[in-house]
Amino acid sequence: MGLDLVGFSSRVLPTSVGYAADRRHVRAGAATSHGFFSWRSYPRATLKDGAVCSSEDGGGGGAESTLCVSAPSEDATRTGGVAADLGRDFADGITASQTSSAGRKKGGRLWRRPPGGDKPARATRRAPVRKDPRVRRVLVNDPDVNAILSGVSGESSIEECNSVLIRLEKHSDVKALDFFVWMKANGKLEGNADAYRLALQAIAWKEDWRRAELLLHEMVAVSGCRLDARAFNGLMYVCAKRRLADWGTKWFHMMLEREVQPNVSTFGMLTGLYQKTGSLKEAEFAFAKMRECNVKCVNAYSAMITLYTRSRLFVKSEEVITLMKDDGVAPNLENWLVQLNAYSQQGKMEEAELVLQSMEDGGVSPNVVAYNTVITGYGKVSEMQKAKEVFDRLVSSGLAPDETTYRSMIEGFGRADKHQEAISYYKKLKSSGFQPNASNFYTMINLIARHDDSESAAEILRDMRAAGCQCSSIVTILVRAYGTVGRMHKVLSILQSCFYKKVLYDATSCSILVTTFVQNSLLEEALRVLREKKWKDSDFEDNLYHILICSCKEAGSYEDAVRIYSQMPESRTHPNLRICCTMIDVFSTMERFTDAETLYLELKASACVLDMIAYSVIVRMYNKAGRPEDACSVLADMDKQKEIVPDKYLFLDMLRTYQKCGLLEKLTDTYYRILKSEVECDEAMYNCIINCCGPAIPVDELSRIFDEMIQLGHLASTVTLNVLLDIYGKAGLFNRAEKVFSMARKQGLADTISYNTIIAAYAQSGNFRSMNYFVQKMQDAGFPVSLEAYNCMLNAYGKSGQLEEFSAVLQKMRRARCDFDHYTYNIMMNIYGRKGWIEGVAYVLSELKSRGVEPDLYSYNTLIKAYGIAGMPEDAVKLMQEMRIKGINADRVTYTNLIAALQRNENFLEAVKWSLWMKQTGVVGVGARP
C-alpha cells in the first residue's frame, strides 16, 4: 500500500517502514507516560535511570525533572542475569559518564552496584504493570535495543534520531514513545513531522485517542509542523485494522474540519473499513467526498460496489460501476471480481460475461475466483448448461477447479433439480480431495428426497457423519427434507441402513425423529423408536411424552394421544402432573369422563401438589360432564391452598361454575376477588362478569361495570345485553333497559330473546302501552311474535282483569297457530280459576290432554286452587290422589292451595289433617306459581 498508508515518510526512512505495523502483534504492556504533550521549552537533557534529567544539574544526584518517561515494561527480557530496563538502556547508550555496572545473578536475585559504594545493593522490586490487550507485543532482546541506541546522543541530528525512532517503533510502541519523550526533551521535534507521525501511529495501536488528539494539536501549535493526510492516515490505518468505524469516522471528520486534503490512502482505508463493518451511510459520505476532491481510488469503488451488493441495492452498485467508467478509473483484479459478483448476484449473466471478456481484453487473465463467481451466477438462475460451459472453460484455460467450483456446481444443479448431475459433481468434489460443506449436504439431501433415492441418501448421511456433523443435526435435515415431499415413511429405513443405532443412543435425535413421526401421523414408527431407544433420562422422557401427547391433542388425534400415553413407562415416584392434566383434557374432549376422573383421583391420592393449571383443567372437565356440583367441590379444595392465584381463564371457569349452581354468594365473592387481583379484564371477562354476576351484585355496580366496558371499546355480546335487559326490567329501570335495547338494535345484536325480555318486563309492570309498542317493534324487525311474548301478554291481561284483551291475545295465538305449552295452559287455568269459571278450567284441561300433554306440577297447583275458589274441595282432594298415582310429588304450594281450598269451604278438620301430613312428609320446597 506504500508509505502514505502508514502515515509518515522521510528521506532517512527505510522502504520497509510501510510494512512495519503489519508485522507487529498486540502488546501486553501499557505505556504510562504522562504530561509530555504540554511542554513548551526544554533545556538540554539526558536520560538517567529512566528519568529525564537537566544537564544543568550535572547529571548527578541533582533534582530530577518531574517529567518522567514510562516505567520499565514488564516484558523486558532477562538475559545473562541482567534485568533489562529501558531507562538504563538509554543511559548505557547515550552518556558514557552515566553507565551502570552490569548486573549479576546472585542467589537467584538481581543485584546492582550503587554509585560511591563497594557493596552491592539489592535492586528495588518493581510493581507488576497491568497488561493492556490493545498494545502490540514483540519480543526484543536488550542487546538489540542497546545497539540501536548506541550511536545516539544529545548532539545527534534529527535524521539520526528519526532513524532510531523508526527502528524502535518496529520493536515496541512503548520503547518508541519513551524515545520520543527523550527527543522532545532534547529539542529534536521542532518541525519534525515524521517523528510525530511515528508517535501518533504508536499511540493509535494503544487506542489512546485522547492523547492522539492532544499530540495533533501539539504537532502544530508547539512544534510548528504542518498537518497533512499522512498524520491522520496513521490513525485511520489502526482503526481500519481493528474495525473501529466510529473512531475512523471521527478522525476523517476532524481531518476535513482542519482543511487537510485526504489522499488515495485515506479513502482506500476508510471505505475498506466501512465495507468490513457494513457502515453504508458513512461509506457513501466518504465516497462522495472522494469524488468531490477529485481523488481516484480504485479500492474505494470496489468497496462501494461490494457494500451495495451485500445490501442487495443492485441498482446503486451498477451506478458505481458507471461512475467508475465516467471517472476514468482503470479496474484492478479486485475491482473486476466485485463487478462480476454484482452482476452474478442479480442473475445478469450477459453483463457478467462482458466483464469477464473485458478482463481478458484488458490483459488480466481470469482466475479461479472469477470463474467461480460466474458459475455461481448461472446456478442462481438455474442455467446449468451455461454454468457447465464456464466450468469447461476454466479447465481448458489450465486452471484447476477448487472446492468452491465444485460446491457451486452442486448448488446450481440442486437448485435446477438435476439429480444425476448434482450427484456426479458431488463425487468429483470428494475424489478431488475436497470436503462438502453444510450447504452441499443440505442441497443433496433435499434433492435426493425429491427424487426418492434412498441409497444415495444413506451415502450422504454417512458422509455427514464422517465430516463431524452432529447426529441431531443430520436427523433434523433428513426429516425436514422427506417431510416436505411427503415421504416421511422412508426415513426410518434410511436411518436403519446407516447409523440408526447412534440415533437410539442420542436423546435429542430420538426426540426429533419421534416428534416428526407423530406430526406426520406415523404413530407405529414413533412407538417403535420409543420402544427401542437406549438412552435413560426420566425427566427428558417425560417431557418428550408430554410433547407427543400435546401434538396429538392439537391435531385432534385423541386416540393417538391415548395410545402414546398407554405406552408410557410407569413412574417409580409419582404421576407426572403435566401429562395427567393433558390427558384429563383429552379424555374430557372424548367424553370419557370416567377415565378423566380416574386420573384426577390418582393425582389427588398421590404426593403431587395440584397447581392452578391442574385445578382449571379439572373444573372444566366436571363442567363438560354436566357435574357443576363436583366442580364446586374442586374449587373448594383449591381455596384451601392459599398460595394459588387464579388466572383469567380459571376465574372465568369459576364464574360459570357458580352460576350453574346458583351460588350467588360465591359469585359475589369471586367478582370482588377479580377486582382486587392483577388480572386484566378483557372483552370476554367483562361479558362473563355481567352474564354470571348480574343477579349477584347491586344494579349500580353492574351499571358501572357495563359503562367501563363500553368506554374501553369492548363489545357486549347478545347474551350480555339480554341479561342487562332482564335485570333492569325486573328492577323497574326502564330507561336503562331501553338504552341497552337501543344499543343492541344499532349493533344488530337484538334477537327474539331481547324482544321477549323487554316485553315481559313491561307486561309484569302493567305498562301495556309499552308492551304493545315493543310487540309491534318485534314484528317490524322481521321477528314473528313468539310464544313467550304471547304468554307474557296473556298473563298480564289476565291478572289485571282485562279479559277482552286476554281473549283477543288468545285469538291471535290461535290464528298464528302457536303451539301452546304448559305455561300457556297454566295461565289460562289460573285466570279462569280466579274467576271461578270451572267450565273454562275443565275445557282447558281437556284441551291439554287432547294434545297428548299431561298436566305438570304447576298445572295441578293451579287446578287445586281453581277448585277451591269454585267451591269444589272434593275435586281438589281427588287431584291430590291423581298426582300420587302419576308419581308427581306435591310441593309446599300444592299443600297450601289444598288447605286453603278446604278452609274456604269450611272443611277445617280435613284441612288440619292435610296440614299435619305436610309437616310429617317434611315438604320445605317452594313451587313457583304460574
mmCIF file of N, CA, C and O in Angstrom, residues 519-574:
data_model
loop_
_atom_site.group_PDB
_atom_site.id
_atom_site.type_symbol
_atom_site.label_atom_id
_atom_site.label_comp_id
_atom_site.label_asym_id
_atom_site.label_seq_id
_atom_site.Cartn_x
_atom_site.Cartn_y
_atom_site.Cartn_z
ATOM 1 N N GLN A 519 -46.157 -35.985 14.201
ATOM 2 C CA GLN A 519 -46.750 -34.877 13.459
ATOM 3 C C GLN A 519 -47.179 -35.294 12.059
ATOM 4 O O GLN A 519 -48.053 -34.660 11.469
ATOM 5 N N ASN A 520 -46.562 -36.352 11.513
ATOM 6 C CA ASN A 520 -46.915 -36.844 10.191
ATOM 7 C C ASN A 520 -47.809 -38.083 10.253
ATOM 8 O O ASN A 520 -47.914 -38.838 9.285
ATOM 9 N N SER A 521 -48.439 -38.305 11.422
ATOM 10 C CA SER A 521 -49.400 -39.405 11.621
ATOM 11 C C SER A 521 -48.769 -40.775 11.402
ATOM 12 O O SER A 521 -49.453 -41.723 10.982
ATOM 13 N N LEU A 522 -47.483 -40.908 11.673
ATOM 14 C CA LEU A 522 -46.797 -42.210 11.599
ATOM 15 C C LEU A 522 -46.599 -42.713 13.020
ATOM 16 O O LEU A 522 -45.483 -42.778 13.547
ATOM 17 N N LEU A 523 -47.718 -43.086 13.646
ATOM 18 C CA LEU A 523 -47.676 -43.433 15.058
ATOM 19 C C LEU A 523 -46.917 -44.724 15.302
ATOM 20 O O LEU A 523 -46.182 -44.849 16.289
ATOM 21 N N GLU A 524 -47.065 -45.717 14.425
ATOM 22 C CA GLU A 524 -46.388 -47.001 14.626
ATOM 23 C C GLU A 524 -44.872 -46.818 14.635
ATOM 24 O O GLU A 524 -44.167 -47.404 15.466
ATOM 25 N N GLU A 525 -44.357 -46.012 13.684
ATOM 26 C CA GLU A 525 -42.914 -45.763 13.650
ATOM 27 C C GLU A 525 -42.455 -45.056 14.920
ATOM 28 O O GLU A 525 -41.397 -45.362 15.478
ATOM 29 N N ALA A 526 -43.261 -44.100 15.388
ATOM 30 C CA ALA A 526 -42.898 -43.371 16.602
ATOM 31 C C ALA A 526 -42.857 -44.298 17.812
ATOM 32 O O ALA A 526 -41.908 -44.263 18.607
ATOM 33 N N LEU A 527 -43.868 -45.137 17.933
ATOM 34 C CA LEU A 527 -43.904 -46.064 19.075
ATOM 35 C C LEU A 527 -42.763 -47.062 19.002
ATOM 36 O O LEU A 527 -42.205 -47.470 20.042
ATOM 37 N N ARG A 528 -42.367 -47.453 17.789
ATOM 38 C CA ARG A 528 -41.249 -48.393 17.649
ATOM 39 C C ARG A 528 -39.951 -47.765 18.148
ATOM 40 O O ARG A 528 -39.176 -48.410 18.878
ATOM 41 N N VAL A 529 -39.696 -46.527 17.748
ATOM 42 C CA VAL A 529 -38.483 -45.851 18.210
ATOM 43 C C VAL A 529 -38.506 -45.690 19.722
ATOM 44 O O VAL A 529 -37.481 -45.874 20.396
ATOM 45 N N LEU A 530 -39.658 -45.371 20.277
ATOM 46 C CA LEU A 530 -39.761 -45.222 21.732
ATOM 47 C C LEU A 530 -39.482 -46.544 22.449
ATOM 48 O O LEU A 530 -38.898 -46.561 23.536
ATOM 49 N N ARG A 531 -39.902 -47.644 21.845
ATOM 50 C CA ARG A 531 -39.640 -48.957 22.473
ATOM 51 C C ARG A 531 -38.169 -49.353 22.375
ATOM 52 O O ARG A 531 -37.641 -49.990 23.278
ATOM 53 N N GLU A 532 -37.499 -48.961 21.271
ATOM 54 C CA GLU A 532 -36.137 -49.428 21.027
ATOM 55 C C GLU A 532 -35.058 -48.479 21.527
ATOM 56 O O GLU A 532 -33.871 -48.807 21.454
ATOM 57 N N LYS A 533 -35.415 -47.306 22.002
ATOM 58 C CA LYS A 533 -34.415 -46.323 22.425
ATOM 59 C C LYS A 533 -33.541 -46.906 23.535
ATOM 60 O O LYS A 533 -33.983 -47.738 24.348
ATOM 61 N N LYS A 534 -32.277 -46.420 23.585
ATOM 62 C CA LYS A 534 -31.299 -46.955 24.540
ATOM 63 C C LYS A 534 -30.932 -45.956 25.635
ATOM 64 O O LYS A 534 -30.281 -46.338 26.603
ATOM 65 N N TRP A 535 -31.280 -44.708 25.481
ATOM 66 C CA TRP A 535 -30.886 -43.708 26.472
ATOM 67 C C TRP A 535 -31.818 -43.740 27.681
ATOM 68 O O TRP A 535 -32.976 -44.152 27.584
ATOM 69 N N LYS A 536 -31.297 -43.297 28.817
ATOM 70 C CA LYS A 536 -32.052 -43.295 30.078
ATOM 71 C C LYS A 536 -32.019 -41.888 30.671
ATOM 72 O O LYS A 536 -30.971 -41.378 31.057
ATOM 73 N N ASP A 537 -33.154 -41.277 30.694
ATOM 74 C CA ASP A 537 -33.292 -39.949 31.315
ATOM 75 C C ASP A 537 -34.781 -39.734 31.574
ATOM 76 O O ASP A 537 -35.542 -39.373 30.682
ATOM 77 N N SER A 538 -35.194 -39.973 32.797
ATOM 78 C CA SER A 538 -36.625 -39.979 33.106
ATOM 79 C C SER A 538 -37.267 -38.606 32.887
ATOM 80 O O SER A 538 -38.378 -38.500 32.351
ATOM 81 N N ASP A 539 -36.577 -37.535 33.273
ATOM 82 C CA ASP A 539 -37.147 -36.197 33.096
ATOM 83 C C ASP A 539 -37.294 -35.861 31.609
ATOM 84 O O ASP A 539 -38.325 -35.334 31.175
ATOM 85 N N PHE A 540 -36.234 -36.135 30.837
ATOM 86 C CA PHE A 540 -36.294 -35.867 29.393
ATOM 87 C C PHE A 540 -37.393 -36.713 28.751
ATOM 88 O O PHE A 540 -38.115 -36.247 27.862
ATOM 89 N N GLU A 541 -37.520 -37.963 29.227
ATOM 90 C CA GLU A 541 -38.531 -38.859 28.668
ATOM 91 C C GLU A 541 -39.939 -38.343 28.955
ATOM 92 O O GLU A 541 -40.813 -38.364 28.081
ATOM 93 N N ASP A 542 -40.172 -37.870 30.168
ATOM 94 C CA ASP A 542 -41.484 -37.311 30.500
ATOM 95 C C ASP A 542 -41.814 -36.106 29.619
ATOM 96 O O ASP A 542 -42.944 -35.958 29.128
ATOM 97 N N ASN A 543 -40.823 -35.237 29.431
ATOM 98 C CA ASN A 543 -41.050 -34.065 28.572
ATOM 99 C C ASN A 543 -41.360 -34.482 27.138
ATOM 100 O O ASN A 543 -42.220 -33.888 26.477
ATOM 101 N N LEU A 544 -40.647 -35.522 26.655
ATOM 102 C CA LEU A 544 -40.885 -35.994 25.298
ATOM 103 C C LEU A 544 -42.301 -36.534 25.151
ATOM 104 O O LEU A 544 -43.017 -36.195 24.191
ATOM 105 N N TYR A 545 -42.734 -37.370 26.091
ATOM 106 C CA TYR A 545 -44.094 -37.917 26.029
ATOM 107 C C TYR A 545 -45.137 -36.800 26.111
ATOM 108 O O TYR A 545 -46.171 -36.848 25.430
ATOM 109 N N HIS A 546 -44.865 -35.816 26.933
ATOM 110 C CA HIS A 546 -45.818 -34.706 27.047
ATOM 111 C C HIS A 546 -45.933 -33.956 25.722
ATOM 112 O O HIS A 546 -47.043 -33.606 25.276
ATOM 113 N N ILE A 547 -44.792 -33.707 25.053
ATOM 114 C CA ILE A 547 -44.813 -33.026 23.757
ATOM 115 C C ILE A 547 -45.598 -33.848 22.738
ATOM 116 O O ILE A 547 -46.397 -33.309 21.951
ATOM 117 N N LEU A 548 -45.380 -35.169 22.736
ATOM 118 C CA LEU A 548 -46.075 -36.028 21.768
ATOM 119 C C LEU A 548 -47.580 -36.024 22.019
ATOM 120 O O LEU A 548 -48.380 -35.941 21.071
ATOM 121 N N ILE A 549 -47.975 -36.119 23.272
ATOM 122 C CA ILE A 549 -49.407 -36.117 23.599
ATOM 123 C C ILE A 549 -50.039 -34.781 23.216
ATOM 124 O O ILE A 549 -51.135 -34.736 22.640
ATOM 125 N N CYS A 550 -49.332 -33.683 23.491
ATOM 126 C CA CYS A 550 -49.857 -32.365 23.128
ATOM 127 C C CYS A 550 -49.969 -32.217 21.609
ATOM 128 O O CYS A 550 -50.924 -31.609 21.107
ATOM 129 N N SER A 551 -48.996 -32.775 20.867
ATOM 130 C CA SER A 551 -49.060 -32.709 19.397
ATOM 131 C C SER A 551 -50.305 -33.427 18.883
ATOM 132 O O SER A 551 -50.999 -32.928 17.992
ATOM 133 N N CYS A 552 -50.569 -34.602 19.441
ATOM 134 C CA CYS A 552 -51.770 -35.348 19.033
ATOM 135 C C CYS A 552 -53.036 -34.592 19.409
ATOM 136 O O CYS A 552 -54.006 -34.540 18.630
ATOM 137 N N LYS A 553 -53.028 -33.986 20.572
ATOM 138 C CA LYS A 553 -54.213 -33.252 21.016
ATOM 139 C C LYS A 553 -54.485 -32.055 20.111
ATOM 140 O O LYS A 553 -55.637 -31.822 19.701
ATOM 141 N N GLU A 554 -53.435 -31.296 19.764
ATOM 142 C CA GLU A 554 -53.613 -30.135 18.900
ATOM 143 C C GLU A 554 -54.074 -30.533 17.504
ATOM 144 O O GLU A 554 -54.793 -29.786 16.840
ATOM 145 N N ALA A 555 -53.634 -31.725 17.054
ATOM 146 C CA ALA A 555 -54.043 -32.199 15.725
ATOM 147 C C ALA A 555 -55.407 -32.874 15.749
ATOM 148 O O ALA A 555 -55.919 -33.283 14.697
ATOM 149 N N GLY A 556 -56.015 -33.006 16.921
ATOM 150 C CA GLY A 556 -57.308 -33.669 17.033
ATOM 151 C C GLY A 556 -57.232 -35.172 16.987
ATOM 152 O O GLY A 556 -58.256 -35.857 16.869
ATOM 153 N N SER A 557 -56.008 -35.736 17.117
ATOM 154 C CA SER A 557 -55.829 -37.202 17.096
ATOM 155 C C SER A 557 -55.851 -37.719 18.530
ATOM 156 O O SER A 557 -54.818 -38.099 19.101
ATOM 157 N N TYR A 558 -57.040 -37.731 19.114
ATOM 158 C CA TYR A 558 -57.148 -38.071 20.530
ATOM 159 C C TYR A 558 -56.858 -39.547 20.789
ATOM 160 O O TYR A 558 -56.281 -39.899 21.824
ATOM 161 N N GLU A 559 -57.221 -40.412 19.880
ATOM 162 C CA GLU A 559 -56.935 -41.837 20.054
ATOM 163 C C GLU A 559 -55.427 -42.080 20.055
ATOM 164 O O GLU A 559 -54.926 -42.909 20.831
ATOM 165 N N ASP A 560 -54.697 -41.365 19.178
ATOM 166 C CA ASP A 560 -53.235 -41.497 19.171
ATOM 167 C C ASP A 560 -52.633 -41.019 20.484
ATOM 168 O O ASP A 560 -51.668 -41.613 20.986
ATOM 169 N N ALA A 561 -53.189 -39.947 21.029
ATOM 170 C CA ALA A 561 -52.699 -39.452 22.321
ATOM 171 C C ALA A 561 -52.879 -40.511 23.407
ATOM 172 O O ALA A 561 -51.996 -40.721 24.246
ATOM 173 N N VAL A 562 -54.022 -41.202 23.366
ATOM 174 C CA VAL A 562 -54.276 -42.253 24.364
ATOM 175 C C VAL A 562 -53.297 -43.414 24.182
ATOM 176 O O VAL A 562 -52.780 -43.981 25.152
ATOM 177 N N ARG A 563 -52.986 -43.784 22.932
ATOM 178 C CA ARG A 563 -52.044 -44.872 22.680
ATOM 179 C C ARG A 563 -50.646 -44.517 23.166
ATOM 180 O O ARG A 563 -49.946 -45.362 23.755
ATOM 181 N N ILE A 564 -50.221 -43.286 22.911
ATOM 182 C CA ILE A 564 -48.898 -42.857 23.392
ATOM 183 C C ILE A 564 -48.865 -42.869 24.910
ATOM 184 O O ILE A 564 -47.900 -43.330 25.527
ATOM 185 N N TYR A 565 -49.927 -42.384 25.531
ATOM 186 C CA TYR A 565 -49.983 -42.370 26.994
ATOM 187 C C TYR A 565 -49.962 -43.793 27.553
ATOM 188 O O TYR A 565 -49.321 -44.055 28.572
ATOM 189 N N SER A 566 -50.626 -44.701 26.864
ATOM 190 C CA SER A 566 -50.673 -46.087 27.342
ATOM 191 C C SER A 566 -49.311 -46.753 27.284
ATOM 192 O O SER A 566 -49.036 -47.671 28.056
ATOM 193 N N GLN A 567 -48.420 -46.304 26.361
ATOM 194 C CA GLN A 567 -47.092 -46.922 26.251
ATOM 195 C C GLN A 567 -46.085 -46.309 27.212
ATOM 196 O O GLN A 567 -44.965 -46.804 27.356
ATOM 197 N N MET A 568 -46.454 -45.244 27.890
ATOM 198 C CA MET A 568 -45.522 -44.610 28.820
ATOM 199 C C MET A 568 -45.107 -45.575 29.917
ATOM 200 O O MET A 568 -45.941 -46.310 30.455
ATOM 201 N N PRO A 569 -43.818 -45.607 30.276
ATOM 202 C CA PRO A 569 -43.406 -46.438 31.425
ATOM 203 C C PRO A 569 -43.992 -45.874 32.711
ATOM 204 O O PRO A 569 -44.141 -44.656 32.858
ATOM 205 N N GLU A 570 -44.320 -46.754 33.626
ATOM 206 C CA GLU A 570 -44.907 -46.300 34.878
ATOM 207 C C GLU A 570 -43.873 -45.563 35.712
ATOM 208 O O GLU A 570 -42.717 -45.945 35.789
ATOM 209 N N SER A 571 -44.324 -44.483 36.303
ATOM 210 C CA SER A 571 -43.433 -43.685 37.131
ATOM 211 C C SER A 571 -43.138 -44.412 38.440
ATOM 212 O O SER A 571 -44.030 -44.994 39.057
ATOM 213 N N ARG A 572 -41.866 -44.376 38.831
ATOM 214 C CA ARG A 572 -41.481 -45.037 40.088
ATOM 215 C C ARG A 572 -41.783 -44.170 41.295
ATOM 216 O O ARG A 572 -41.778 -44.647 42.420
ATOM 217 N N THR A 573 -42.007 -42.898 41.076
ATOM 218 C CA THR A 573 -42.250 -41.992 42.204
ATOM 219 C C THR A 573 -43.713 -41.576 42.261
ATOM 220 O O THR A 573 -44.485 -42.093 43.059
ATOM 221 N N HIS A 574 -44.105 -40.662 41.408
ATOM 222 C CA HIS A 574 -45.489 -40.197 41.403
ATOM 223 C C HIS A 574 -45.844 -39.776 39.986
ATOM 224 O O HIS A 574 -44.965 -39.531 39.154
#
